[in-house]
Tab-separated table of C-alpha atoms and ligand atoms in Angstrom:
chain	number	residue	atom	x	y	z
U	16	MET	CA	-32.026	14.424	9.669
U	17	LYS	CA	-34.692	13.194	12.136
U	18	LYS	CA	-33.697	9.755	13.392
U	19	MET	CA	-35.761	6.584	13.411
U	20	TRP	CA	-34.803	6.227	17.050
U	21	ALA	CA	-35.958	9.776	17.983
U	22	GLY	CA	-38.064	9.778	21.140
U	23	ARG	CA	-35.916	9.685	24.214
U	24	THR	CA	-33.905	12.425	22.547
U	25	SER	CA	-34.956	14.914	19.900
U	26	GLY	CA	-33.057	12.805	17.424
U	27	GLN	CA	-31.594	16.039	16.084
U	28	THR	CA	-27.930	15.263	15.867
U	29	ASP	CA	-25.083	17.375	14.633
U	30	ARG	CA	-24.164	16.795	11.006
U	31	ILE	CA	-20.568	16.085	11.866
U	32	ALA	CA	-21.713	13.696	14.581
U	33	ASP	CA	-23.937	11.948	12.025
U	34	ASP	CA	-21.034	11.408	9.679
U	35	PHE	CA	-18.853	10.232	12.520
U	36	ASN	CA	-21.481	7.809	13.753
U	37	ALA	CA	-22.484	6.398	10.385
U	38	SER	CA	-21.414	3.001	9.101
U	39	ILE	CA	-23.435	3.036	5.877
U	40	GLY	CA	-20.237	3.784	3.949
U	41	PHE	CA	-18.998	0.258	4.564
U	42	ASP	CA	-21.803	-1.876	6.000
U	43	SER	CA	-23.885	-1.419	2.828
U	44	ALA	CA	-21.699	-4.251	1.516
U	45	MET	CA	-23.919	-6.505	3.648
U	46	TYR	CA	-27.287	-5.480	2.158
U	47	ARG	CA	-28.025	-8.964	0.817
U	48	GLU	CA	-27.324	-10.553	4.177
U	49	ASP	CA	-29.379	-7.924	5.966
U	50	ILE	CA	-32.351	-8.593	3.730
U	51	ARG	CA	-31.950	-12.349	3.896
U	52	GLY	CA	-31.904	-12.198	7.698
U	53	SER	CA	-34.963	-9.942	7.765
U	54	ILE	CA	-36.971	-12.263	5.535
U	55	ALA	CA	-36.089	-15.271	7.733
U	56	HIS	CA	-36.996	-13.235	10.810
U	57	ALA	CA	-40.360	-12.161	9.373
U	58	ALA	CA	-41.157	-15.741	8.341
U	59	MET	CA	-40.501	-16.876	11.898
U	60	LEU	CA	-42.654	-14.081	13.345
U	61	ALA	CA	-45.505	-15.185	11.097
U	62	LYS	CA	-45.130	-18.864	11.957
U	63	GLN	CA	-45.237	-17.948	15.639
U	64	GLY	CA	-48.386	-15.876	15.160
U	65	ILE	CA	-46.588	-12.636	15.993
U	66	LEU	CA	-47.261	-11.345	12.492
U	67	THR	CA	-50.031	-12.452	10.141
U	68	GLU	CA	-49.260	-14.416	7.007
U	69	GLU	CA	-50.327	-11.366	4.920
U	70	GLU	CA	-47.979	-9.132	6.835
U	71	TYR	CA	-45.151	-11.562	6.215
U	72	GLU	CA	-45.939	-11.723	2.486
U	73	CYS	CA	-45.977	-7.954	2.327
U	74	LEU	CA	-42.654	-7.606	4.165
U	75	ALA	CA	-40.943	-10.372	2.207
U	76	ALA	CA	-42.082	-8.972	-1.139
U	77	GLY	CA	-40.985	-5.483	-0.112
U	78	LEU	CA	-37.580	-6.742	1.026
U	79	ARG	CA	-37.045	-8.761	-2.149
U	80	GLY	CA	-37.924	-5.689	-4.189
U	81	ILE	CA	-35.331	-3.647	-2.304
U	82	GLU	CA	-32.684	-6.290	-2.892
U	83	GLU	CA	-33.446	-6.415	-6.617
U	84	ASP	CA	-33.398	-2.654	-6.899
U	85	LEU	CA	-30.143	-2.308	-5.004
U	86	THR	CA	-28.528	-5.013	-7.119
U	87	SER	CA	-29.741	-3.541	-10.408
U	88	GLY	CA	-28.813	-0.021	-9.314
U	89	ARG	CA	-32.403	1.271	-9.499
U	90	LEU	CA	-32.149	2.059	-5.811
U	91	ALA	CA	-29.076	3.848	-4.492
U	92	ILE	CA	-27.757	3.601	-0.964
U	93	ASP	CA	-28.520	6.840	0.866
U	94	PRO	CA	-25.279	8.032	2.410
U	95	GLN	CA	-27.363	9.985	4.943
U	96	ALA	CA	-28.780	6.770	6.394
U	97	GLU	CA	-27.030	5.762	9.596
U	98	ASP	CA	-26.388	2.165	8.666
U	99	ILE	CA	-27.598	-0.534	6.297
U	100	HIS	CA	-30.136	-1.847	8.804
U	101	MET	CA	-31.871	1.534	9.172
U	102	PHE	CA	-31.636	2.149	5.462
U	103	VAL	CA	-33.388	-1.069	4.479
U	104	GLU	CA	-36.055	-0.652	7.143
U	105	SER	CA	-36.826	2.919	6.194
U	106	VAL	CA	-37.029	2.169	2.459
U	107	LEU	CA	-39.272	-0.778	3.313
U	108	THR	CA	-41.603	1.410	5.341
U	109	ASP	CA	-41.655	4.037	2.586
U	110	ARG	CA	-42.644	1.343	0.141
U	111	VAL	CA	-45.087	-0.870	2.053
U	112	GLY	CA	-46.384	1.549	4.676
U	113	GLU	CA	-47.222	0.765	8.326
U	114	THR	CA	-46.504	-2.981	8.043
U	115	GLY	CA	-42.859	-2.107	7.447
U	116	LYS	CA	-42.682	-0.843	10.993
U	117	LYS	CA	-43.490	-4.339	12.307
U	118	LEU	CA	-40.339	-5.932	10.911
U	119	HIS	CA	-38.194	-4.952	13.861
U	120	THR	CA	-40.452	-6.765	16.361
U	121	ALA	CA	-38.425	-9.092	18.617
U	122	ARG	CA	-35.162	-7.938	17.136
U	123	SER	CA	-32.486	-5.330	17.732
U	124	ARG	CA	-29.782	-3.929	15.522
U	125	ASN	CA	-27.397	-5.650	17.894
U	126	ASP	CA	-28.402	-9.164	16.900
U	127	GLN	CA	-29.096	-7.972	13.366
U	128	VAL	CA	-25.569	-6.696	12.764
U	129	ALA	CA	-24.063	-9.770	14.426
U	130	LEU	CA	-26.110	-11.931	12.073
U	131	ASP	CA	-25.294	-9.930	8.950
U	132	LEU	CA	-21.586	-10.037	9.676
U	133	ARG	CA	-21.549	-13.787	10.248
U	134	LEU	CA	-23.490	-14.418	7.051
U	135	TYR	CA	-21.245	-12.081	5.078
U	136	LEU	CA	-18.007	-13.515	6.406
U	137	ARG	CA	-19.209	-17.077	5.939
U	138	GLU	CA	-19.735	-16.371	2.254
U	139	GLN	CA	-16.508	-14.423	1.820
U	140	THR	CA	-14.494	-17.102	3.572
U	141	ALA	CA	-15.822	-19.712	1.164
U	142	THR	CA	-14.554	-17.498	-1.672
U	143	VAL	CA	-11.140	-17.213	-0.028
U	144	GLN	CA	-11.061	-21.001	0.269
U	145	ALA	CA	-11.817	-21.353	-3.442
U	146	GLU	CA	-9.013	-18.915	-4.278
U	147	LEU	CA	-6.677	-20.874	-2.011
U	148	LEU	CA	-7.477	-24.052	-3.915
U	149	ALA	CA	-6.593	-22.338	-7.195
U	150	LEU	CA	-3.238	-21.328	-5.752
U	151	LEU	CA	-2.699	-24.792	-4.319
U	152	SER	CA	-3.293	-26.276	-7.795
U	153	ALA	CA	-0.884	-23.827	-9.427
U	154	THR	CA	1.782	-24.598	-6.835
U	155	LEU	CA	1.229	-28.322	-7.311
U	156	GLU	CA	1.697	-27.906	-11.076
U	157	GLN	CA	5.052	-26.240	-10.479
U	158	ALA	CA	5.982	-29.039	-8.074
U	159	ARG	CA	5.200	-31.590	-10.797
U	160	ALA	CA	7.289	-29.630	-13.293
U	161	GLY	CA	10.196	-29.437	-10.865
U	162	GLN	CA	10.502	-33.078	-9.842
U	163	ASP	CA	13.998	-33.438	-11.262
U	164	ALA	CA	15.161	-29.833	-11.078
U	165	ILE	CA	17.986	-29.908	-8.524
U	166	LEU	CA	18.833	-26.731	-6.628
U	167	PRO	CA	20.372	-25.880	-3.292
U	168	GLY	CA	18.079	-25.874	-0.315
U	169	TYR	CA	19.036	-23.051	2.063
U	170	THR	CA	19.353	-22.445	5.759
U	171	HIS	CA	20.409	-18.977	6.944
U	172	LEU	CA	20.150	-18.183	3.217
U	173	GLN	CA	23.389	-20.157	2.803
U	174	ARG	CA	23.486	-23.116	0.464
U	175	ALA	CA	22.779	-26.146	2.621
U	176	GLN	CA	21.796	-29.391	0.897
U	177	PRO	CA	20.557	-30.347	-2.535
U	178	ILE	CA	16.800	-30.597	-2.991
U	179	VAL	CA	14.486	-30.828	-5.945
U	180	PHE	CA	12.364	-27.817	-6.796
U	181	ALA	CA	9.269	-29.962	-6.236
U	182	GLN	CA	10.148	-30.344	-2.560
U	183	GLN	CA	10.222	-26.570	-2.074
U	184	MET	CA	6.906	-26.092	-3.908
U	185	LEU	CA	5.345	-28.892	-1.879
U	186	ALA	CA	6.353	-27.123	1.325
U	187	TYR	CA	4.129	-24.231	0.196
U	188	CYS	CA	1.382	-26.701	-0.689
U	189	MET	CA	1.421	-27.917	2.915
U	190	MET	CA	1.007	-24.336	4.160
U	191	PHE	CA	-1.904	-23.679	1.805
U	192	GLU	CA	-3.590	-26.910	2.875
U	193	ARG	CA	-3.373	-25.806	6.495
U	194	ASP	CA	-4.701	-22.375	5.556
U	195	TYR	CA	-7.656	-24.001	3.854
U	196	THR	CA	-8.538	-26.256	6.777
U	197	ARG	CA	-7.901	-23.483	9.309
U	198	LEU	CA	-10.614	-21.427	7.627
U	199	GLY	CA	-12.872	-24.474	7.655
U	200	ASP	CA	-12.337	-24.897	11.400
U	201	ALA	CA	-13.167	-21.246	12.034
U	202	LEU	CA	-16.273	-21.527	9.853
U	203	ALA	CA	-17.558	-24.497	11.819
U	204	ARG	CA	-17.020	-22.687	15.110
U	205	MET	CA	-18.710	-19.462	13.994
U	206	ASN	CA	-21.710	-21.109	12.400
U	207	TYR	CA	-24.148	-20.309	15.211
U	208	CYS	CA	-26.972	-17.854	14.809
U	209	PRO	CA	-27.135	-14.736	17.005
U	210	LEU	CA	-30.534	-13.669	15.641
U	211	GLY	CA	-33.123	-13.558	18.412
U	212	SER	CA	-30.617	-12.480	21.049
U	213	CYS	CA	-32.250	-9.077	20.508
U	214	ALA	CA	-30.628	-6.150	22.326
U	215	LEU	CA	-28.889	-8.451	24.822
U	216	ALA	CA	-31.406	-10.224	27.023
U	217	GLY	CA	-33.700	-12.015	24.605
U	218	THR	CA	-37.330	-11.051	24.130
U	219	THR	CA	-40.794	-11.341	25.607
U	220	TYR	CA	-42.158	-12.672	22.290
U	221	PRO	CA	-42.509	-16.430	21.748
U	222	THR	CA	-39.840	-16.578	19.032
U	223	ASP	CA	-38.455	-19.725	17.438
U	224	ARG	CA	-34.734	-19.202	17.167
U	225	ALA	CA	-34.105	-22.727	15.941
U	226	MET	CA	-36.269	-21.975	12.921
U	227	THR	CA	-34.336	-18.880	11.851
U	228	ALA	CA	-31.004	-20.565	12.572
U	229	LYS	CA	-31.934	-23.452	10.294
U	230	ALA	CA	-33.399	-21.252	7.567
U	231	LEU	CA	-30.146	-19.273	7.458
U	232	GLY	CA	-27.932	-22.349	7.292
U	233	PHE	CA	-26.561	-22.254	10.833
U	234	THR	CA	-25.815	-25.292	12.976
U	235	ALA	CA	-27.913	-23.911	15.856
U	236	PRO	CA	-28.758	-20.611	17.600
U	237	CYS	CA	-26.066	-19.049	19.848
U	238	GLU	CA	-26.823	-20.402	23.318
U	239	ASN	CA	-26.522	-17.173	25.266
U	240	SER	CA	-28.123	-13.924	24.151
U	241	ILE	CA	-25.449	-11.709	25.710
U	242	ASP	CA	-22.720	-13.722	24.018
U	243	GLY	CA	-24.742	-13.681	20.806
U	244	VAL	CA	-24.530	-9.906	20.504
U	245	SER	CA	-21.072	-9.452	22.088
U	246	ASP	CA	-19.071	-12.173	20.398
U	247	ARG	CA	-16.650	-11.154	17.687
U	248	ASP	CA	-14.332	-14.139	18.105
U	249	TYR	CA	-14.999	-15.073	14.501
U	250	CYS	CA	-13.503	-11.745	13.365
U	251	ILE	CA	-10.406	-12.595	15.376
U	252	GLU	CA	-10.182	-16.183	14.177
U	253	LEU	CA	-10.738	-15.309	10.548
U	254	GLY	CA	-8.511	-12.258	10.854
U	255	SER	CA	-5.783	-14.456	12.247
U	256	ALA	CA	-6.267	-17.109	9.560
U	257	PHE	CA	-6.073	-14.346	6.925
U	258	ALA	CA	-2.917	-12.978	8.550
U	259	THR	CA	-1.391	-16.458	8.404
U	260	ILE	CA	-2.255	-16.800	4.715
U	261	MET	CA	-0.581	-13.458	4.090
U	262	MET	CA	2.484	-14.538	6.050
U	263	HIS	CA	2.752	-17.600	3.798
U	264	LEU	CA	2.246	-15.539	0.653
U	265	SER	CA	4.799	-13.049	1.882
U	266	ARG	CA	7.456	-15.723	2.419
U	267	PHE	CA	6.693	-17.162	-1.009
U	268	SER	CA	6.901	-13.639	-2.460
U	269	GLU	CA	10.261	-13.102	-0.860
U	270	GLU	CA	11.578	-16.274	-2.491
U	271	LEU	CA	10.153	-15.364	-5.885
U	272	ILE	CA	11.773	-11.940	-5.614
U	273	LEU	CA	15.134	-13.482	-4.709
U	274	TRP	CA	14.914	-16.293	-7.243
U	275	SER	CA	13.993	-13.993	-10.094
U	276	SER	CA	16.923	-11.673	-9.332
U	277	TRP	CA	19.947	-11.666	-11.619
U	278	GLU	CA	21.989	-13.138	-8.768
U	279	PHE	CA	19.846	-16.259	-8.453
U	280	GLY	CA	18.064	-16.510	-11.799
U	281	PHE	CA	16.270	-19.718	-10.726
U	282	VAL	CA	12.913	-18.623	-12.065
U	283	GLU	CA	11.488	-16.052	-14.397
U	284	LEU	CA	8.111	-14.490	-13.746
U	285	ASP	CA	5.875	-14.014	-16.728
U	286	ASP	CA	5.885	-10.495	-18.210
U	287	ALA	CA	2.212	-10.244	-17.254
U	288	TYR	CA	3.151	-10.100	-13.566
U	289	THR	CA	6.136	-7.804	-13.718
U	290	THR	CA	6.716	-4.149	-14.466
U	291	GLY	CA	9.445	-2.032	-15.995
U	292	SER	CA	11.275	1.002	-14.714
U	293	SER	CA	10.594	4.505	-15.950
U	294	ILE	CA	14.326	5.189	-16.210
U	295	MET	CA	16.259	1.895	-16.339
U	296	PRO	CA	15.442	0.186	-19.625
U	297	GLN	CA	16.796	-3.203	-18.570
U	298	LYS	CA	14.505	-3.681	-15.565
U	299	LYS	CA	11.930	-6.387	-15.002
U	300	ASN	CA	10.569	-5.876	-11.531
U	301	PRO	CA	8.543	-8.388	-9.468
U	302	ASP	CA	6.049	-5.730	-8.299
U	303	MET	CA	3.140	-8.116	-7.720
U	304	ALA	CA	5.152	-10.265	-5.338
U	305	GLU	CA	6.491	-7.178	-3.590
U	306	LEU	CA	3.002	-5.747	-3.181
U	307	VAL	CA	1.724	-8.969	-1.690
U	308	ARG	CA	4.631	-8.903	0.743
U	309	GLY	CA	3.821	-5.281	1.529
U	310	LYS	CA	0.093	-5.806	1.994
U	311	THR	CA	0.790	-8.441	4.619
U	312	GLY	CA	1.382	-5.621	7.086
U	313	ARG	CA	-2.126	-4.213	6.869
U	314	VAL	CA	-3.738	-7.610	7.374
U	315	TYR	CA	-1.659	-8.063	10.537
U	316	GLY	CA	-2.646	-4.528	11.550
U	317	ASN	CA	-6.347	-5.217	11.049
U	318	LEU	CA	-6.125	-8.213	13.364
U	319	MET	CA	-4.223	-6.270	15.999
U	320	GLY	CA	-6.657	-3.366	15.736
U	321	THR	CA	-9.672	-5.587	16.292
U	322	LEU	CA	-8.095	-7.417	19.213
U	323	THR	CA	-7.273	-4.072	20.789
U	324	MET	CA	-10.725	-2.638	20.075
U	325	LEU	CA	-12.358	-5.571	21.884
U	326	LYS	CA	-10.056	-5.918	24.869
U	327	GLY	CA	-11.639	-3.394	27.205
U	328	LEU	CA	-15.278	-3.773	26.236
U	329	PRO	CA	-17.824	-4.603	28.903
U	330	LEU	CA	-20.689	-6.838	27.802
U	331	ALA	CA	-22.819	-6.563	25.774
U	332	TYR	CA	-22.890	-4.382	22.618
U	333	ASN	CA	-20.809	-1.199	22.529
U	334	LYS	CA	-20.527	1.117	19.573
U	335	ASP	CA	-16.791	0.451	19.486
U	336	MET	CA	-17.748	-2.805	17.822
U	337	GLN	CA	-18.790	-0.983	14.667
U	338	GLU	CA	-15.048	-0.796	14.031
U	339	ASP	CA	-14.933	-4.565	13.455
U	340	LYS	CA	-16.220	-4.295	9.909
U	341	GLU	CA	-13.729	-2.051	8.137
U	342	ALA	CA	-10.872	-4.108	9.531
U	343	ILE	CA	-12.156	-7.525	8.592
U	344	PHE	CA	-13.564	-6.331	5.252
U	345	ASP	CA	-10.182	-4.904	4.356
U	346	SER	CA	-8.495	-8.174	5.285
U	347	VAL	CA	-10.968	-10.191	3.210
U	348	GLU	CA	-10.514	-7.953	0.165
U	349	THR	CA	-6.735	-7.880	0.537
U	350	VAL	CA	-6.417	-11.646	0.885
U	351	LYS	CA	-8.717	-12.255	-2.083
U	352	ALA	CA	-6.802	-9.791	-4.257
U	353	CYS	CA	-3.451	-11.302	-3.280
U	354	LEU	CA	-4.569	-14.875	-3.909
U	355	ARG	CA	-6.065	-13.844	-7.240
U	356	ILE	CA	-2.785	-12.418	-8.478
U	357	PHE	CA	-0.631	-15.117	-6.918
U	358	ALA	CA	-2.177	-18.202	-8.502
U	359	PRO	CA	-1.608	-17.171	-12.147
U	360	MET	CA	1.774	-15.655	-11.268
U	361	VAL	CA	2.915	-19.011	-9.884
U	362	ARG	CA	1.322	-20.979	-12.694
U	363	THR	CA	3.063	-19.002	-15.454
U	364	MET	CA	6.478	-18.848	-13.798
U	365	ARG	CA	9.300	-20.487	-15.801
U	366	LEU	CA	12.018	-22.546	-14.131
U	367	HIS	CA	15.680	-22.144	-15.071
U	368	ARG	CA	16.961	-25.615	-14.212
U	369	ASP	CA	20.453	-24.877	-15.505
U	370	ARG	CA	20.840	-21.949	-13.100
U	371	MET	CA	19.515	-24.008	-10.215
U	372	TYR	CA	21.892	-26.842	-11.036
U	373	GLU	CA	24.829	-24.478	-11.387
U	374	ALA	CA	24.145	-23.050	-7.927
U	375	ALA	CA	23.833	-26.561	-6.520
U	376	ARG	CA	27.153	-27.624	-8.047
U	377	VAL	CA	29.359	-25.019	-6.406
U	378	GLY	CA	28.103	-24.658	-2.882
U	379	PHE	CA	29.584	-27.751	-1.179
U	380	ILE	CA	26.010	-28.804	-0.529
U	381	ASN	CA	27.061	-32.457	-0.862
U	382	ALA	CA	29.353	-32.182	2.189
U	383	THR	CA	26.806	-33.910	4.452
U	384	ASP	CA	26.599	-36.722	1.908
U	385	LEU	CA	30.375	-37.163	1.956
U	386	ALA	CA	30.251	-37.424	5.751
U	387	ASP	CA	27.391	-39.939	5.462
U	388	TYR	CA	29.527	-41.900	2.931
U	389	LEU	CA	32.400	-42.138	5.437
U	390	ALA	CA	30.020	-43.043	8.236
U	391	ARG	CA	28.553	-45.852	6.094
U	392	LYS	CA	32.113	-47.157	5.726
U	393	GLY	CA	32.578	-47.293	9.468
U	394	MET	CA	33.941	-43.880	10.499
U	395	PRO	CA	31.950	-42.327	13.401
U	396	PHE	CA	29.780	-39.523	11.985
U	397	ARG	CA	31.322	-36.790	14.151
U	398	THR	CA	34.845	-37.760	13.010
U	399	ALA	CA	33.689	-37.848	9.391
U	400	TYR	CA	32.074	-34.435	9.855
U	401	GLY	CA	35.420	-32.977	10.996
U	402	LEU	CA	37.368	-34.549	8.156
U	403	VAL	CA	34.926	-33.261	5.530
U	404	GLY	CA	35.074	-29.780	7.039
U	405	GLU	CA	38.825	-29.751	6.541
U	406	LEU	CA	38.449	-31.030	2.986
U	407	VAL	CA	35.980	-28.236	2.197
U	408	ALA	CA	38.347	-25.604	3.590
U	409	ASP	CA	41.118	-27.101	1.494
U	410	CYS	CA	38.997	-27.053	-1.666
U	411	ILE	CA	37.966	-23.425	-1.096
U	412	ARG	CA	41.630	-22.414	-0.791
U	413	ARG	CA	42.446	-24.136	-4.060
U	414	GLY	CA	39.351	-23.241	-6.058
U	415	LEU	CA	38.117	-26.855	-6.204
U	416	VAL	CA	34.874	-28.566	-5.250
U	417	LEU	CA	34.476	-31.968	-3.588
U	418	ASP	CA	33.525	-33.473	-6.942
U	419	THR	CA	36.844	-32.406	-8.542
U	420	LEU	CA	39.219	-33.243	-5.704
U	421	PRO	CA	41.562	-36.036	-6.970
U	422	LEU	CA	41.109	-39.518	-5.459
U	423	ALA	CA	44.728	-39.644	-4.287
U	424	GLU	CA	44.124	-36.633	-2.085
U	425	TYR	CA	40.963	-38.128	-0.674
U	426	ARG	CA	42.844	-41.352	0.111
U	427	ALA	CA	45.674	-39.453	1.742
U	428	ARG	CA	43.031	-38.250	4.243
U	429	SER	CA	41.277	-41.592	4.664
U	430	PRO	CA	41.828	-44.984	3.047
U	431	LEU	CA	38.096	-45.594	3.499
U	432	ILE	CA	37.522	-43.349	0.487
U	433	GLU	CA	37.403	-45.191	-2.833
U	434	GLU	CA	36.553	-44.488	-6.462
U	435	ASP	CA	32.816	-44.798	-5.675
U	436	VAL	CA	32.983	-41.538	-3.697
U	437	TYR	CA	32.261	-39.448	-6.803
U	438	GLU	CA	29.074	-41.335	-7.498
U	439	ALA	CA	28.114	-41.105	-3.807
U	440	ILE	CA	28.406	-37.326	-3.700
U	441	SER	CA	26.928	-36.545	-7.104
U	442	LEU	CA	23.938	-34.223	-6.776
U	443	GLU	CA	21.661	-36.841	-8.321
U	444	THR	CA	22.728	-39.393	-5.708
U	445	CYS	CA	22.376	-36.884	-2.884
U	446	VAL	CA	18.772	-36.283	-3.841
U	447	ALA	CA	17.900	-39.888	-4.663
U	448	ARG	CA	19.375	-41.064	-1.355
U	449	ARG	CA	17.176	-38.769	0.737
U	450	ILE	CA	14.893	-41.724	1.311
U	451	SER	CA	13.419	-40.712	4.655
U	452	ALA	CA	9.670	-40.089	4.755
U	453	GLY	CA	8.891	-36.483	3.846
U	454	GLY	CA	12.380	-35.916	2.436
U	455	THR	CA	13.382	-34.683	-1.005
U	456	GLY	CA	13.904	-38.203	-2.419
U	457	PRO	CA	11.732	-39.283	-5.359
U	458	ASP	CA	9.421	-41.669	-3.448
U	459	SER	CA	8.634	-39.062	-0.837
U	460	VAL	CA	8.096	-36.353	-3.439
U	461	HIS	CA	5.823	-38.667	-5.366
U	462	ALA	CA	3.809	-39.455	-2.227
U	463	GLN	CA	3.450	-35.751	-1.446
U	464	LEU	CA	2.309	-34.956	-4.989
U	465	GLU	CA	-0.345	-37.642	-4.673
U	466	SER	CA	-1.470	-36.444	-1.279
U	467	VAL	CA	-1.834	-32.820	-2.382
U	468	SER	CA	-3.770	-33.749	-5.474
U	469	GLU	CA	-6.089	-35.890	-3.324
U	470	PHE	CA	-6.582	-32.947	-0.972
U	471	ILE	CA	-7.619	-30.763	-3.906
U	472	ALA	CA	-9.972	-33.387	-5.324
U	473	LYS	CA	-11.657	-33.882	-1.943
U	474	ALA	CA	-11.972	-30.160	-1.287
U	475	LYS	CA	-13.493	-29.613	-4.731
U	476	ALA	CA	-15.972	-32.455	-4.228
U	477	ARG	CA	-17.223	-30.878	-1.005
P	529	LIG	N1	-23.856	0.123	12.751
P	529	LIG	C1	-23.849	-0.623	13.958
P	529	LIG	C2	-22.603	-1.509	13.986
P	529	LIG	O1	-22.031	-1.686	12.979
P	529	LIG	C3	-25.057	-1.487	14.054
P	529	LIG	C4	-25.467	-1.841	15.443
P	529	LIG	C5	-25.954	-0.629	16.120
P	529	LIG	N2	-26.493	-0.925	17.391
P	529	LIG	C6	-26.698	0.024	18.317
P	529	LIG	N3	-27.165	-0.321	19.439
P	529	LIG	N4	-26.407	1.273	18.059
P	529	LIG	O2	-22.189	-1.978	14.998
């Protein structure tokens, strides 16, 4: 196929080279952004007297027609076109004639693609934020439901101290809040308009970059034309924020997988988010959670790939940069898909409080509380710690727990221990006594629930 850029060369490229060079297979996803940018550009050219008003009207109408036809399916993307920018421009010229050839005045594909990608990712990131809010709400609901469900909190995956289920869910809420604001930070930093940077050095035409920046919803134009066309920091920042979301989802997945196992049995995932086995009739597998955990790897990989692609590039544009899109598009689609499955999976999950309580009862997770009890009665904490350790070892040998060890035996170890010890080490007391700010005690949990629901209300009002 004869190229639009034929001239310096014959434009007669090898068919295999064409396929290799083409990006139309993935950058056609940005056709709306491409057209939106072109209309804003043409409007600016007309306002600056570079195009006539009639020429602008003709271009804008032609571009709108292409957008409508692509959206309705009347016009199909030509896989032979090199990229979406060339495709739109050539269809435009076919449709409106010579005027179509004026659209690319004072512009290059270098600033055009940089613009399209920013517009596209800005939109997509807002969608990811909305999906995050849905997951945050679902997790908050489970926190509310689990305010008095006591279970062991773990360190090293060993039973550690009693917590309420709400506290664990709220920990995830905190992560999702950070994910949400992290995306917001990246959006604010990337919201500068590269259009008008042209190939790399700006242009000889009297353009008005502030006008296009404003029309396209940017804070301002990028300040430096070389940076405008070379910068892909936003792919890195968003890619990293997406990788962090996936890391959070993956940790949550891991817990759901463990908790829904026969061994734990703390939660049960709804049938809608599980699968069966083709051979073992008894199975209920947490495939969705496993897949989310698995997909985390490719989102990390996309980030690493883009960082590596950029590291050796001299300024300004290099074709290597075409590789940015598949990576970040894949991350966007993966994160959206994972959030979309995760929110309803969390919302419909059932808690098995009895199993949680049972696990909390037998793990000596009130040992710290017994040491605190002795310390309150005057024994130095480190001494109390040692005494309780010996008591635990003793109980394990005899198949007892601290709650069932007779008072006489406690008193033989320390006369500081009285009848009130049983109340002091009951799981309910252990939780209620965790009064420190941010702890698993009821006041703290209540404050966290309030704060998360305020976060959601504010984010939704924005
Ligand atoms: N398809 C190209 C990309 O995605 C568009 C920019 C092409 N610019 C150029 N000078 N060849 O990066």
